[in-house]
PDB file of C-alpha atoms in Angstrom:
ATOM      1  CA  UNK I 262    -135.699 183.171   4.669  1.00 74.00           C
ATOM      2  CA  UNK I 263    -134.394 186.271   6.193  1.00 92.00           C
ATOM      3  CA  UNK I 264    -131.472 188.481   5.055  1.00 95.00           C
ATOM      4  CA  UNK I 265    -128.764 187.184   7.570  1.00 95.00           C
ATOM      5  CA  UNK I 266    -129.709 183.126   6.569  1.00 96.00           C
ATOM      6  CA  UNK I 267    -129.605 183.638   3.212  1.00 97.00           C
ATOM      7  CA  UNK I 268    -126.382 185.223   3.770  1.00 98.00           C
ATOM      8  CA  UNK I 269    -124.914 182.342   6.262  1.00 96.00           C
ATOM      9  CA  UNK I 270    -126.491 180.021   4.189  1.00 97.00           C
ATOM     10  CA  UNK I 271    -124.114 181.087   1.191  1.00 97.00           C
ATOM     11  CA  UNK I 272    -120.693 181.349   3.426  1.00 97.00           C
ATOM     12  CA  UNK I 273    -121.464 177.917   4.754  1.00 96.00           C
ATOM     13  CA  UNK I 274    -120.488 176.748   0.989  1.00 96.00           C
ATOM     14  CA  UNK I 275    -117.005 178.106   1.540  1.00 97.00           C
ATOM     15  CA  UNK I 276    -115.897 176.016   4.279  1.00 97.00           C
ATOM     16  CA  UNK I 277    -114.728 172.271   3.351  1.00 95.00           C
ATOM     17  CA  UNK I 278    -114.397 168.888   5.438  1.00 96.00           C
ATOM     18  CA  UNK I 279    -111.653 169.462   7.912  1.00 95.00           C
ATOM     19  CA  UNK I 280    -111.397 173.402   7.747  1.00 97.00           C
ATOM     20  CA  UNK I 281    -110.265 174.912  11.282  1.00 97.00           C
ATOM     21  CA  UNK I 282    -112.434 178.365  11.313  1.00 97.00           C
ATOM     22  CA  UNK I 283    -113.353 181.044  13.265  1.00 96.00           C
ATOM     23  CA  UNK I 284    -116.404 182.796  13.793  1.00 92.00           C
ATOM     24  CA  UNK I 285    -116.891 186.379  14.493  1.00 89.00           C
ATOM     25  CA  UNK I 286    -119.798 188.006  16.427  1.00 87.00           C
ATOM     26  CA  UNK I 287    -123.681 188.456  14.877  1.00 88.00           C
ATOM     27  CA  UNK I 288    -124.391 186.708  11.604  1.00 92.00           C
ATOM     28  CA  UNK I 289    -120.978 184.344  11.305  1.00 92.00           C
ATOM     29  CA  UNK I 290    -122.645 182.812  14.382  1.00 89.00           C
ATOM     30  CA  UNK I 291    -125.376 181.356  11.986  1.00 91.00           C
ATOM     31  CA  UNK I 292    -123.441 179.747   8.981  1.00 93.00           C
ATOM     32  CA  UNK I 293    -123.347 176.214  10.842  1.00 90.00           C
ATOM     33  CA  UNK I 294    -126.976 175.650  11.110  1.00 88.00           C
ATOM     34  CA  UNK I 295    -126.462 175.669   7.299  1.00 94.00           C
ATOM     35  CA  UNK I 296    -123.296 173.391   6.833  1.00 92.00           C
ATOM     36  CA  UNK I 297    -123.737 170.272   4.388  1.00 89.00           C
ATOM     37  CA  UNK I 298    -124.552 166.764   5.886  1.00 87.00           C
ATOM     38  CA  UNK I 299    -120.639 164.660   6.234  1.00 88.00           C
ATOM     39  CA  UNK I 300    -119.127 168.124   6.180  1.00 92.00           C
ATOM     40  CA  UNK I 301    -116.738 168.162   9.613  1.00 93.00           C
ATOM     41  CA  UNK I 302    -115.890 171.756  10.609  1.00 95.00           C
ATOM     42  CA  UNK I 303    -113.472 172.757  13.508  1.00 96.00           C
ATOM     43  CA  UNK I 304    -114.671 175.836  15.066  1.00 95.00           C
ATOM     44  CA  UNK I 305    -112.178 178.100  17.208  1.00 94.00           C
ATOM     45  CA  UNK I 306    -112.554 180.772  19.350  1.00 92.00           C
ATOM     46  CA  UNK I 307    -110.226 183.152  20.085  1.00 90.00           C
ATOM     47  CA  UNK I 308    -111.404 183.726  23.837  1.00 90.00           C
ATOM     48  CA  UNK I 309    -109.647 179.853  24.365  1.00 93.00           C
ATOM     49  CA  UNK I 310    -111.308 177.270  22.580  1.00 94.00           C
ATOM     50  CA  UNK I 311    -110.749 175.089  19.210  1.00 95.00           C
ATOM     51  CA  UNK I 312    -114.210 172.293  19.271  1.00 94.00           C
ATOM     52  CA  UNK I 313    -116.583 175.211  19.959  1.00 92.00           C
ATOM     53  CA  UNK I 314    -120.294 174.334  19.244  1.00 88.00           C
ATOM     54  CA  UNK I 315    -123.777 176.215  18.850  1.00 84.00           C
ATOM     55  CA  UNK I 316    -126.476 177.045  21.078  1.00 86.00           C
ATOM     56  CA  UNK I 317    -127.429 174.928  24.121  1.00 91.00           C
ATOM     57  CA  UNK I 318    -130.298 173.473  24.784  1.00 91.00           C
ATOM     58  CA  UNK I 319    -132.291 176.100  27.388  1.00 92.00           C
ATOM     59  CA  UNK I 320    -131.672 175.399  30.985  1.00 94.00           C
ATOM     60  CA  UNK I 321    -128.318 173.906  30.065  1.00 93.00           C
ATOM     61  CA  UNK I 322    -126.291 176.615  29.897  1.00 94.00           C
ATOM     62  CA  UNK I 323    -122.009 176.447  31.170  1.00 93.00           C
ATOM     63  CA  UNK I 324    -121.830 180.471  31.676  1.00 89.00           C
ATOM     64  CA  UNK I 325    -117.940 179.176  31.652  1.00 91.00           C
ATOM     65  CA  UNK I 326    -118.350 178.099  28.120  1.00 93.00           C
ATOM     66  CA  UNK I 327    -119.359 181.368  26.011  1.00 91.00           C
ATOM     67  CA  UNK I 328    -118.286 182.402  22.018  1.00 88.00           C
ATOM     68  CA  UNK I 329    -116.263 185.424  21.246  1.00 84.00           C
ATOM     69  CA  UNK I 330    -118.968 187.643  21.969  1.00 81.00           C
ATOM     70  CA  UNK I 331    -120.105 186.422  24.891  1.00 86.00           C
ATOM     71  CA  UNK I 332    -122.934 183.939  24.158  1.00 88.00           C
ATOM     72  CA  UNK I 333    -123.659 180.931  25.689  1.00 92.00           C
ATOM     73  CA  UNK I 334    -121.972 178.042  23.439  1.00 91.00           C
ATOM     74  CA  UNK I 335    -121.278 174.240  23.976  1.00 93.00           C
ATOM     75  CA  UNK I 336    -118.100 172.225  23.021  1.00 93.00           C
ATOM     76  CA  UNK I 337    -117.497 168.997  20.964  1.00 90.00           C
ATOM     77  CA  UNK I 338    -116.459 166.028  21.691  1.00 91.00           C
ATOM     78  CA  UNK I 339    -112.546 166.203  21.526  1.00 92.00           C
ATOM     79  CA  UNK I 340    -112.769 170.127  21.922  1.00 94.00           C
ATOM     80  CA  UNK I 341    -109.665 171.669  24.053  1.00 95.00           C
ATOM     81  CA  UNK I 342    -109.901 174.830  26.378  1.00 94.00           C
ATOM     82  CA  UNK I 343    -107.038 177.039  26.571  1.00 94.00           C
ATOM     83  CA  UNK I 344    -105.427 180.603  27.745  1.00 94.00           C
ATOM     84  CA  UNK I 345    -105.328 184.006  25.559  1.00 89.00           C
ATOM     85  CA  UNK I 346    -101.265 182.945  24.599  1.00 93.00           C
ATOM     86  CA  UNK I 347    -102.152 179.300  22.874  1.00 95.00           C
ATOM     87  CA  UNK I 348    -105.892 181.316  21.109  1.00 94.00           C
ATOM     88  CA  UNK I 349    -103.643 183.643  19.612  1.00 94.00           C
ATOM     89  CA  UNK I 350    -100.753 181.841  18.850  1.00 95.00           C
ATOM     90  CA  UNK I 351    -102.952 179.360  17.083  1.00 95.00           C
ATOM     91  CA  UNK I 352    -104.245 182.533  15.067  1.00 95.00           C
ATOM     92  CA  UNK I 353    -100.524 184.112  14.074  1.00 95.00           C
ATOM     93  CA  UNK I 354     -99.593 180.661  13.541  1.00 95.00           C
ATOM     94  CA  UNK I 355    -101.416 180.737  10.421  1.00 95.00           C
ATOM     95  CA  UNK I 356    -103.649 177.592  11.631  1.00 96.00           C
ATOM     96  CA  UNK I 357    -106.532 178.814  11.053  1.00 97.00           C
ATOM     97  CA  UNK I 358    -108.698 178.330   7.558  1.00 98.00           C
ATOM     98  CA  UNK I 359    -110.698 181.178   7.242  1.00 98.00           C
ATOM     99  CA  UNK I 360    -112.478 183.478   9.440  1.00 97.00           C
ATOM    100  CA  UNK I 361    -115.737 184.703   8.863  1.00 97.00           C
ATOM    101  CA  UNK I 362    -116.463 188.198  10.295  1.00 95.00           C
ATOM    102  CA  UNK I 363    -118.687 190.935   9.947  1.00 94.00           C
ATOM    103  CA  UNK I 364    -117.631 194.433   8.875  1.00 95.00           C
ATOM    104  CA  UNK I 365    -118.238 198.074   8.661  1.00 95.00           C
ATOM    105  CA  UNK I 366    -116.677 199.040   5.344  1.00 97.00           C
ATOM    106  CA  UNK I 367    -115.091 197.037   2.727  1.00 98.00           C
ATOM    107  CA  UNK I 368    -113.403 198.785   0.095  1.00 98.00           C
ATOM    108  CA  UNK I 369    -111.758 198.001  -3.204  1.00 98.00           C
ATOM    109  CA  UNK I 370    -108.505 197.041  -2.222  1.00 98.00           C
ATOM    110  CA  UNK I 371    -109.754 194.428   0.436  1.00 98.00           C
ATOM    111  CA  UNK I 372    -109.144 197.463   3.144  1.00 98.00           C
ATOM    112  CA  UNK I 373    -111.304 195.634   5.917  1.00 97.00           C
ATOM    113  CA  UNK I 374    -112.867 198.772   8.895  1.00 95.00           C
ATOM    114  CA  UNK I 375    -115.080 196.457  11.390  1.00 92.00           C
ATOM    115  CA  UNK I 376    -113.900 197.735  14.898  1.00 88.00           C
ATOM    116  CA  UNK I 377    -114.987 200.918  16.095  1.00 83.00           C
ATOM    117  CA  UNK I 378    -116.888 204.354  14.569  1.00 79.00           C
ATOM    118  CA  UNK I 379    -115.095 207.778  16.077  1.00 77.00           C
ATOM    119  CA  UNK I 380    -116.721 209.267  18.861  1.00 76.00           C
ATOM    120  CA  UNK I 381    -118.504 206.070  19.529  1.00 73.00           C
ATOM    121  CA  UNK I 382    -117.693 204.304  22.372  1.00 61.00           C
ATOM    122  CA  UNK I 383    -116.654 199.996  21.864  1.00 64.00           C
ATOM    123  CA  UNK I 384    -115.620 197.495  23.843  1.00 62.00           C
ATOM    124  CA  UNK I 385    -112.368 196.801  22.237  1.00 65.00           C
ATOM    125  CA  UNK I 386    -111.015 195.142  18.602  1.00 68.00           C
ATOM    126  CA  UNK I 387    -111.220 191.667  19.834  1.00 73.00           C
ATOM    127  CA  UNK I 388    -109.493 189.412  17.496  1.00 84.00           C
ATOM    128  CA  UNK I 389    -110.287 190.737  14.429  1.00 90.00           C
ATOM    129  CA  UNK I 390    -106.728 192.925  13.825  1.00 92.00           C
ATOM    130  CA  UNK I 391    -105.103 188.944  14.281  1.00 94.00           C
ATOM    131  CA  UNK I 392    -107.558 186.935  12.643  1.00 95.00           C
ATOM    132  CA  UNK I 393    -107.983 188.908   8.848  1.00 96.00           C
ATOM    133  CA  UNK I 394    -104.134 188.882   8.950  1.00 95.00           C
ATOM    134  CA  UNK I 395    -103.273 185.765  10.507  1.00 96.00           C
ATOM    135  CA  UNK I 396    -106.374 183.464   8.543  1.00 97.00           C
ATOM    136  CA  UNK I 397    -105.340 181.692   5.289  1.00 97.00           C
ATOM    137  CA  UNK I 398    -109.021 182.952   3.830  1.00 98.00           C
ATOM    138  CA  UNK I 399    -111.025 186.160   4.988  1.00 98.00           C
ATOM    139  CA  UNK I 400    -114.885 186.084   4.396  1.00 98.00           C
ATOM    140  CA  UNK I 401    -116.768 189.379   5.440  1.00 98.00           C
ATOM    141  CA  UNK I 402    -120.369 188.525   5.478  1.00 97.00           C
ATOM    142  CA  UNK I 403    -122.576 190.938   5.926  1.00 97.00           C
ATOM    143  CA  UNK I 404    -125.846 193.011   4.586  1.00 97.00           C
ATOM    144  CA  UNK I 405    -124.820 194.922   1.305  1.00 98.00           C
ATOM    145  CA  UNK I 406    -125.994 198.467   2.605  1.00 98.00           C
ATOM    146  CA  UNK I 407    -126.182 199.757   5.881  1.00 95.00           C
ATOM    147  CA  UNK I 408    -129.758 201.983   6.289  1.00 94.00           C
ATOM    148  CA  UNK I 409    -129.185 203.558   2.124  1.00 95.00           C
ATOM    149  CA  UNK I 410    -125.844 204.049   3.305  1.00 97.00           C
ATOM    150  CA  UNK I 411    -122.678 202.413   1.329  1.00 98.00           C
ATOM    151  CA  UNK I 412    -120.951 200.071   3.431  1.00 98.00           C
ATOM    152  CA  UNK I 413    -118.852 198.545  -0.215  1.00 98.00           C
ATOM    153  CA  UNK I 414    -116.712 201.465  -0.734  1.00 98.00           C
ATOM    154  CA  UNK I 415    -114.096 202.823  -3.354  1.00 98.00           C
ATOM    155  CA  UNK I 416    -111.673 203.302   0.086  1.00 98.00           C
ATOM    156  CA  UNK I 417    -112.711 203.264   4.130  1.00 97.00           C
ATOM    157  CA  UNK I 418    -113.231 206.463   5.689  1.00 96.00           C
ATOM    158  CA  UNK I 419    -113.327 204.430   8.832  1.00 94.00           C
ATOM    159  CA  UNK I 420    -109.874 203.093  10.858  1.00 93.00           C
ATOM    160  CA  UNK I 421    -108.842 200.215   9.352  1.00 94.00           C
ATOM    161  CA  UNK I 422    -109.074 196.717  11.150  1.00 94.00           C
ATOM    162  CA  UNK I 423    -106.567 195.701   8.648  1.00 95.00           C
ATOM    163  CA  UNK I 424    -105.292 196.508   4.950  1.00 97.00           C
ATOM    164  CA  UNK I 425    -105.293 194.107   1.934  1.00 97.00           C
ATOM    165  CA  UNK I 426    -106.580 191.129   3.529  1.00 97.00           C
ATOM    166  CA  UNK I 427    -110.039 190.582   2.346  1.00 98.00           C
ATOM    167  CA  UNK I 428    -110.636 187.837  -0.052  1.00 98.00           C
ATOM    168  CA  UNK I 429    -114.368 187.106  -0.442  1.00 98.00           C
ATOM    169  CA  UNK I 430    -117.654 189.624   0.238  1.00 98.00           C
ATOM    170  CA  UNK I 431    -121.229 187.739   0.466  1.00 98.00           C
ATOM    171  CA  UNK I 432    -123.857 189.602   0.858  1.00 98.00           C
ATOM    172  CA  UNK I 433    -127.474 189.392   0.267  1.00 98.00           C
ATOM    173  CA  UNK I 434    -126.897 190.647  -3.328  1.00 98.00           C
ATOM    174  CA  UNK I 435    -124.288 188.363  -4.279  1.00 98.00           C
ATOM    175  CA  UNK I 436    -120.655 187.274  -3.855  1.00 98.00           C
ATOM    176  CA  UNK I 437    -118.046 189.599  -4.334  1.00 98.00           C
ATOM    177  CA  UNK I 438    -114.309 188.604  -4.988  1.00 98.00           C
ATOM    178  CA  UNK I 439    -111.480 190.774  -4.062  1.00 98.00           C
ATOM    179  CA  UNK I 440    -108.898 190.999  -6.612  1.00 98.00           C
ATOM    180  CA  UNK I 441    -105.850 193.076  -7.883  1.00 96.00           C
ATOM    181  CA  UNK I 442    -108.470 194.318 -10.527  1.00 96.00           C
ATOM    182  CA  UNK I 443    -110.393 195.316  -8.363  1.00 97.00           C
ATOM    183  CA  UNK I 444    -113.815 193.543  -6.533  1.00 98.00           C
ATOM    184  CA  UNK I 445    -115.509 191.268  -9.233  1.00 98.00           C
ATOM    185  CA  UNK I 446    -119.227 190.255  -8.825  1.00 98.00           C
ATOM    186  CA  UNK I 447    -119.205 186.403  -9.318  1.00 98.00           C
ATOM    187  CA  UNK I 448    -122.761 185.497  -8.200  1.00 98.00           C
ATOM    188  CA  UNK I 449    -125.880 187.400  -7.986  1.00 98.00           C
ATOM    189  CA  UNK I 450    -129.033 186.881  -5.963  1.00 98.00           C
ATOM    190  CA  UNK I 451    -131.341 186.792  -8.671  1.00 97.00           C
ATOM    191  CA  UNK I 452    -133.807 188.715  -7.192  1.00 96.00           C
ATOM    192  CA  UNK I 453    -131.296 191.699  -8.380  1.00 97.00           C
ATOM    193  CA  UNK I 454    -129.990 193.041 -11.216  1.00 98.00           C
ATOM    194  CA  UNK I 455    -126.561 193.390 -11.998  1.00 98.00           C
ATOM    195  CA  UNK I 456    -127.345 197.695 -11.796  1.00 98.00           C
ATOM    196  CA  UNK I 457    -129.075 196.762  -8.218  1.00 98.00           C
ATOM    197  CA  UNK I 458    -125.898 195.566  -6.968  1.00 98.00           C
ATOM    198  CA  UNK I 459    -123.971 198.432  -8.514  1.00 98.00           C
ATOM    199  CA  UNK I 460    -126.240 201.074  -7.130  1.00 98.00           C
ATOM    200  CA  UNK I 461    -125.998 199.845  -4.065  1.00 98.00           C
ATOM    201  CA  UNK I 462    -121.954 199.894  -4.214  1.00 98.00           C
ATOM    202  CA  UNK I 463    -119.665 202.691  -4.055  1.00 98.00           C
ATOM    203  CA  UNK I 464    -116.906 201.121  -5.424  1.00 98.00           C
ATOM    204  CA  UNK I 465    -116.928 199.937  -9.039  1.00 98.00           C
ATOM    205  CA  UNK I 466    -118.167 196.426  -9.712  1.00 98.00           C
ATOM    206  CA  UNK I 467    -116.240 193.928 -12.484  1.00 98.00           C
ATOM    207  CA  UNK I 468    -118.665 191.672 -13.442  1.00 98.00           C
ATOM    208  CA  UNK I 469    -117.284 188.139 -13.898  1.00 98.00           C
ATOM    209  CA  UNK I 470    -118.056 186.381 -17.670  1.00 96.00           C
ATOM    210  CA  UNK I 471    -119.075 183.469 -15.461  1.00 97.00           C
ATOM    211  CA  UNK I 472    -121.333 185.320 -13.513  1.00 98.00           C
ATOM    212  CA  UNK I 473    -124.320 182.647 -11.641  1.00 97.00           C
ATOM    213  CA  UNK I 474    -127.026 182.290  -9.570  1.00 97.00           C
ATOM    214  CA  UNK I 475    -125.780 182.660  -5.769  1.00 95.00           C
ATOM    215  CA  UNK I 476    -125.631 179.595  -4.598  1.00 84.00           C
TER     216      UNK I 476
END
């Protein structure tokens, strides 16, 4: 299994029966092909649609039915369409479960930086600014280091997509839980050591006295 399933695979434990949840761009697109059998998971999107589905089947394809990020999706049964006002609204609202996004930086304080690098150009924040604020949980999953560099850090040196509002880090190397202590390593790939995942973190790591096999 690659980096990015064992990843989704992990997130997809987060999510109960019944959650409403939102899916960023990139890897969050994968944790359903790993949900648990009876588990019932609403899906929104906050281009204007709450019943969103995966993939379709090649050749199938409703170019008028695409995820945030542009990809070809399909809708459940009992799945509503909408406009930008009611998407959003149902994000401030504070409807939504948890949102499971990807990031640049993470940093100690749950400081989340996932929408643009200076001098680079992007396309635009999307929903993220609304969605770590407005979610009742905030999941960033994403690979631990990005090419050697740190991408866990003691504070972002990149602008902010939002401050404070990250609650859980899963990574290949383990789960990481933001708290006011600081980010405590609760589970551990155990093809790493607890110094792996330390070297490969800036900020410092509180190791939990419960500390398990990721999952």
């Amino acid at each position: 299994m690659d980096i990015k399933h064992i990843i989704a695979q992990r997130v997809a434990k987060e999510l109960k029966d019944g959650d409403v949840v939102n899916l960023g761009i990139g890897l969050p697109t994968l944790v359903p092909e790993f949900l648990d059998d009876g588990i019932d998971i609403i899906f929104q999107s906050e281009n204007g649609f709450i019943g969103i589905g995966g993939k379709p089947a090649e050749g199938e394809e409703n170019l008028d039915i695409v995820n945030a990020g542009g990809q070809p999706a399909t809708i459940a049964v009992g799945g509503a369409f909408f406009d930008s006002t009611m998407s959003f609204a149902i994000i401030r609202g504070g409807h939504v479960d948890a949102t499971i996004l990807g990031a640049l930086q993470v940093d100690q304080h749950g400081n989340l930086a996932n929408w643009m690098i200076p001098g680079k150009l992007v396309p635009g924040m999307g929903g993220a600014m609304d969605l770590v604020v407005g979610a009742k949980k905030v999941i960033v999953a994403m690979e631990h280091m990005n090419k050697g560099k740190f991408k866990i850090l003691k504070d972002c040196t990149l602008p902010l997509t939002a401050q404070n509002q990250v609650n859980l880090i899963v990574t290949e190397m383990g789960v990481i839980e933001v708290t006011k202590d600081g980010l405590v390593l609760t589970e551990i790939n155990p093809e790493f050591s607890v110094e792996d995942v330390q070297n490969a973190t800036d900020a410092p790591l509180l190791v939990s006295e419960h500390l398990k096999n990721m999952m």
